[in-house]
Coordinates of C-alpha atoms in Angstrom, one line a residue:
M339 CA -3.1 -30.7 -34.7
K340 CA -0.6 -27.9 -34.4
K341 CA -3.2 -25.5 -33.2
K342 CA -4.3 -27.9 -30.5
K343 CA -0.7 -28.1 -29.2
E344 CA -0.4 -24.3 -29.3
L345 CA -3.6 -23.9 -27.3
I346 CA -2.6 -26.5 -24.7
F347 CA 0.8 -24.7 -24.4
I348 CA -0.9 -21.3 -23.9
V349 CA -3.4 -22.6 -21.4
S350 CA -0.5 -24.3 -19.5
I351 CA 1.4 -21.1 -19.3
C352 CA -1.7 -19.2 -18.1
V353 CA -2.4 -21.8 -15.4
L354 CA 1.3 -21.8 -14.3
A355 CA 1.2 -18.0 -14.0
L356 CA -2.0 -18.0 -11.9
L357 CA -0.6 -20.7 -9.7
T358 CA 2.6 -18.8 -9.1
Q359 CA 0.6 -15.7 -8.2
F360 CA -1.7 -17.6 -5.9
V361 CA 1.3 -19.2 -4.1
S362 CA 2.9 -15.8 -3.7
I363 CA -0.2 -14.2 -2.2
A364 CA -0.7 -17.2 0.1
V365 CA 2.9 -17.1 1.4
R366 CA 2.7 -13.4 2.0
H367 CA -0.5 -13.7 4.1
L368 CA 0.7 -16.7 6.1
S369 CA 4.0 -15.2 6.9
D370 CA 4.8 -14.7 10.6
V371 CA 7.0 -11.7 10.1
G372 CA 4.4 -9.3 8.7
E373 CA 5.0 -5.8 7.4
I374 CA 6.6 -3.1 9.5
V375 CA 5.5 0.5 9.4
E376 CA 8.4 3.0 9.8
V377 CA 7.9 6.5 10.9
V378 CA 10.7 8.7 9.6
V379 CA 11.4 12.3 10.6
D380 CA 14.1 14.3 9.0
G381 CA 15.7 11.0 7.6
K382 CA 15.8 9.2 10.9
V383 CA 13.5 6.3 11.9
I384 CA 11.9 7.4 15.1
H385 CA 9.2 4.7 15.6
T386 CA 8.2 1.4 14.1
M387 CA 4.8 -0.4 14.3
R388 CA 3.4 -3.8 13.0
L389 CA 0.9 -3.5 10.3
S390 CA -1.0 -6.4 11.9
K391 CA -1.5 -4.6 15.2
D392 CA -3.8 -1.6 15.6
E393 CA -2.0 1.4 17.0
E394 CA -2.0 5.1 17.1
F395 CA 1.2 7.2 17.3
I396 CA 1.6 11.0 17.6
V397 CA 4.7 12.7 16.2
S398 CA 5.3 16.1 17.6
D399 CA 8.2 18.4 18.0
S400 CA 9.2 21.5 20.0
S401 CA 7.9 23.9 17.3
G402 CA 4.4 22.5 17.6
D403 CA 4.4 20.4 14.4
S404 CA 2.3 17.2 14.9
N405 CA 0.9 14.3 13.0
T406 CA -1.3 11.5 14.3
I407 CA -0.6 8.2 12.6
C408 CA -3.1 5.3 12.9
V409 CA -2.7 1.7 12.0
S410 CA -6.0 -0.1 11.8
N411 CA -7.2 -3.2 10.0
Q412 CA -3.8 -3.6 8.4
K413 CA -3.9 -0.1 6.9
V414 CA -1.9 3.0 7.8
F415 CA -3.2 6.6 7.5
I416 CA -2.7 10.0 9.1
I417 CA -5.8 11.0 10.9
D418 CA -4.6 14.5 12.0
A419 CA -1.9 16.9 11.0
N420 CA -1.4 20.6 11.7
C421 CA 0.5 21.3 8.4
P422 CA -1.1 24.0 6.2
D423 CA -1.9 21.8 3.1
K424 CA -2.8 18.5 4.9
I425 CA -1.8 16.5 1.8
C426 CA -0.6 13.7 4.1
E427 CA -4.2 13.3 5.4
K428 CA -5.6 13.5 2.0
T429 CA -3.3 10.7 0.8
G430 CA -5.6 8.2 2.5
F431 CA -4.5 4.8 3.6
I432 CA -1.6 2.6 2.5
S433 CA -1.4 -1.1 3.0
E434 CA 1.3 -2.5 0.7
I435 CA 5.1 -2.9 1.0
G436 CA 6.8 0.1 -0.7
E437 CA 3.9 2.6 -0.2
S438 CA 4.4 5.7 1.7
I439 CA 2.7 8.9 3.1
I440 CA 4.7 12.0 3.1
C441 CA 4.3 15.3 4.9
L442 CA 6.8 17.7 3.4
P443 CA 6.3 20.6 5.9
H444 CA 7.1 18.3 8.8
K445 CA 9.7 16.3 7.0
L446 CA 7.7 13.2 7.9
V447 CA 7.6 9.9 5.9
V448 CA 5.4 7.0 6.9
R449 CA 6.4 3.9 4.9
I450 CA 5.7 0.1 4.9
V451 CA 8.7 -2.2 4.7
S452 CA 9.0 -5.9 4.9

């Protein structure tokens, strides 16, 4: 009898955890606000984009440094950069709040915020 109550308790906790996760995901996807992509150069936000809207933005400066940032299918990635190591391109896409792409030579950060 005691084992049956323990089993019911454990199953109830698991169902509650799954339900909480489901509600969290549903609220996030149904939110009207959406995530914002910030483009930061040398510590200053120079451009913002919506993750829900496809867009391309080129960051360039007077010294010839440039990065092309693309938002497509709710993912952000750098499609072109003229930095020597191209680590920012190799990072691939980001799509979740808190993720970022960094280009150290150009002092560039592309991050997703709420």
